[in-house]
Coordinates of N, CA and C in Angstrom, one line a residue:
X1 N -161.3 -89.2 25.0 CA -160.3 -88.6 25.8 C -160.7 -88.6 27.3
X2 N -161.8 -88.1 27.4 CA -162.7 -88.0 28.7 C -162.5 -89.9 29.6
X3 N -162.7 -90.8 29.0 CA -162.8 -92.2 29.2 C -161.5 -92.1 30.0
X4 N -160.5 -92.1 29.0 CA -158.8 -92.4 29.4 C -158.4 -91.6 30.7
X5 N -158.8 -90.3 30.7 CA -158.5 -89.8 31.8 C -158.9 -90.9 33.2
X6 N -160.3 -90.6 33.0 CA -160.8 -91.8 33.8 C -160.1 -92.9 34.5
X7 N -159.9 -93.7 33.4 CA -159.5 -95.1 33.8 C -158.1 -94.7 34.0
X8 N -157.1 -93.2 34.1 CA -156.1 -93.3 34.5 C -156.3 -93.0 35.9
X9 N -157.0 -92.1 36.2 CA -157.1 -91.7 37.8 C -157.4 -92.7 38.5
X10 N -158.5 -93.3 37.8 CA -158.9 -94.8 38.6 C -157.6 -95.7 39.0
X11 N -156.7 -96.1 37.7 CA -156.1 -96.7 38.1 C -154.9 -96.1 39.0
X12 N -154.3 -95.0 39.0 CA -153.8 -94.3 40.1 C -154.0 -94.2 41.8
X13 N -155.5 -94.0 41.6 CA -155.7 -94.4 43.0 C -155.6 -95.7 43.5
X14 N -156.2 -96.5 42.2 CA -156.0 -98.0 43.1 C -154.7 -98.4 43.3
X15 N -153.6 -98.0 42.5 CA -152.5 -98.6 42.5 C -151.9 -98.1 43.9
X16 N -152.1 -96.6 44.1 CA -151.9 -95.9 45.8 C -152.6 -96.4 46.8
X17 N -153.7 -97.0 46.7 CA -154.3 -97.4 48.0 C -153.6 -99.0 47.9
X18 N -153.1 -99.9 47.0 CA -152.9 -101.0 47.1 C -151.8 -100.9 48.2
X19 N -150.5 -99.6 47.6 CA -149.5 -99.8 47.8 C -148.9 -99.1 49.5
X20 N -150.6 -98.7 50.2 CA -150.1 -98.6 51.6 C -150.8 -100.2 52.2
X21 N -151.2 -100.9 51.3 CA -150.9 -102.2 52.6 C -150.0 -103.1 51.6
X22 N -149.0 -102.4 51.1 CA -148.2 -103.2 50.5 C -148.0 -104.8 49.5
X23 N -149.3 -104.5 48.9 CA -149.6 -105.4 47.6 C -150.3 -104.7 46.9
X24 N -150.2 -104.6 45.2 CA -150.5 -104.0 44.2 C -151.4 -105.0 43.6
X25 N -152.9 -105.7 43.6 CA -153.2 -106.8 42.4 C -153.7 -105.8 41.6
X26 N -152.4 -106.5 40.5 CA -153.1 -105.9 38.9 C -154.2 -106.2 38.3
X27 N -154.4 -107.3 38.6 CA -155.9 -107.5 37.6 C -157.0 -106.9 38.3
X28 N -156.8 -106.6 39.3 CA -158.1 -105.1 40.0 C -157.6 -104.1 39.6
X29 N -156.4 -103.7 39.5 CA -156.5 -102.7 38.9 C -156.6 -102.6 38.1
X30 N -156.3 -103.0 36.8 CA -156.6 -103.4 35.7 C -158.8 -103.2 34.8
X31 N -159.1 -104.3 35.8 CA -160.4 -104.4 36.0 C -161.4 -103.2 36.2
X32 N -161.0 -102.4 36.9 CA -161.2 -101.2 38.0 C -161.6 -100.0 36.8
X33 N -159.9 -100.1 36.2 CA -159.9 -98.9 35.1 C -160.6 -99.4 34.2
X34 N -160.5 -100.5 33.5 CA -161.2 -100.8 32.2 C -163.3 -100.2 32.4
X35 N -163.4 -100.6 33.8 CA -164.7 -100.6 34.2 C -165.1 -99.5 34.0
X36 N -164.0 -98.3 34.8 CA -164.5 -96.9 35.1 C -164.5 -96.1 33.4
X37 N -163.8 -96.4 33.0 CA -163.8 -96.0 31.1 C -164.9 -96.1 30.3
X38 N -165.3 -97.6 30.4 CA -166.9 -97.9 29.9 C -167.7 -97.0 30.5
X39 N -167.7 -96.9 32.2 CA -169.1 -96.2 32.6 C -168.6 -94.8 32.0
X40 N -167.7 -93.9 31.8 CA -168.0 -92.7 31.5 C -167.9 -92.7 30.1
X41 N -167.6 -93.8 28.8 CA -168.1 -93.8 27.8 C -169.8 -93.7 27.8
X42 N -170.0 -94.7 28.3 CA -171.5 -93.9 28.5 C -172.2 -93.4 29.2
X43 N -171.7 -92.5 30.0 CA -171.8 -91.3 30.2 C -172.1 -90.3 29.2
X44 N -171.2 -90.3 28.5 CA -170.7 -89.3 27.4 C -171.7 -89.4 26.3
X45 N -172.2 -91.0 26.0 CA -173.3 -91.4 25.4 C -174.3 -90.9 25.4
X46 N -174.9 -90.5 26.7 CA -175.9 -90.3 27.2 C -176.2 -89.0 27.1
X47 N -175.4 -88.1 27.0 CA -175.3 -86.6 26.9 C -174.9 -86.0 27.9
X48 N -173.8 -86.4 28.4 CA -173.6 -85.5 30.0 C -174.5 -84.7 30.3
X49 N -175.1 -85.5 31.3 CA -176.1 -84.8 32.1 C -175.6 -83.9 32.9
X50 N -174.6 -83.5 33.3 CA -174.0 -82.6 33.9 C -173.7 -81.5 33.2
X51 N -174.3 -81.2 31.9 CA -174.0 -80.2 31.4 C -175.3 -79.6 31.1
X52 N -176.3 -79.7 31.6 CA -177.3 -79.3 31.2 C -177.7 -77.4 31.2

């Protein structure tokens, strides 16, 4: 659940920063989210170190 969140924020911001200079490329954004999901899968793997 933690992942999805993720790669939706990710993709939210990129899609807002694309769309103040007025081009959206999907496959960055796309790329962007899929990326940011894996890193906080493992994250999560690792034992959130942030919860120590």
């Amino acid at each position: 659940m933690r992942a999805i969140k993720t790669m939706a924020q990710t993709a939210i911001a990129m899609i807002g920063t694309a769309a103040l200079v007025n081009s959206v490329d999907w496959d960055m954004v796309i790329s962007a989210s899929l990326l940011s999901g894996i890193l906080s899968l493992l994250t999560s793997i690792a034992g959130l170190p942030e919860l120590k």
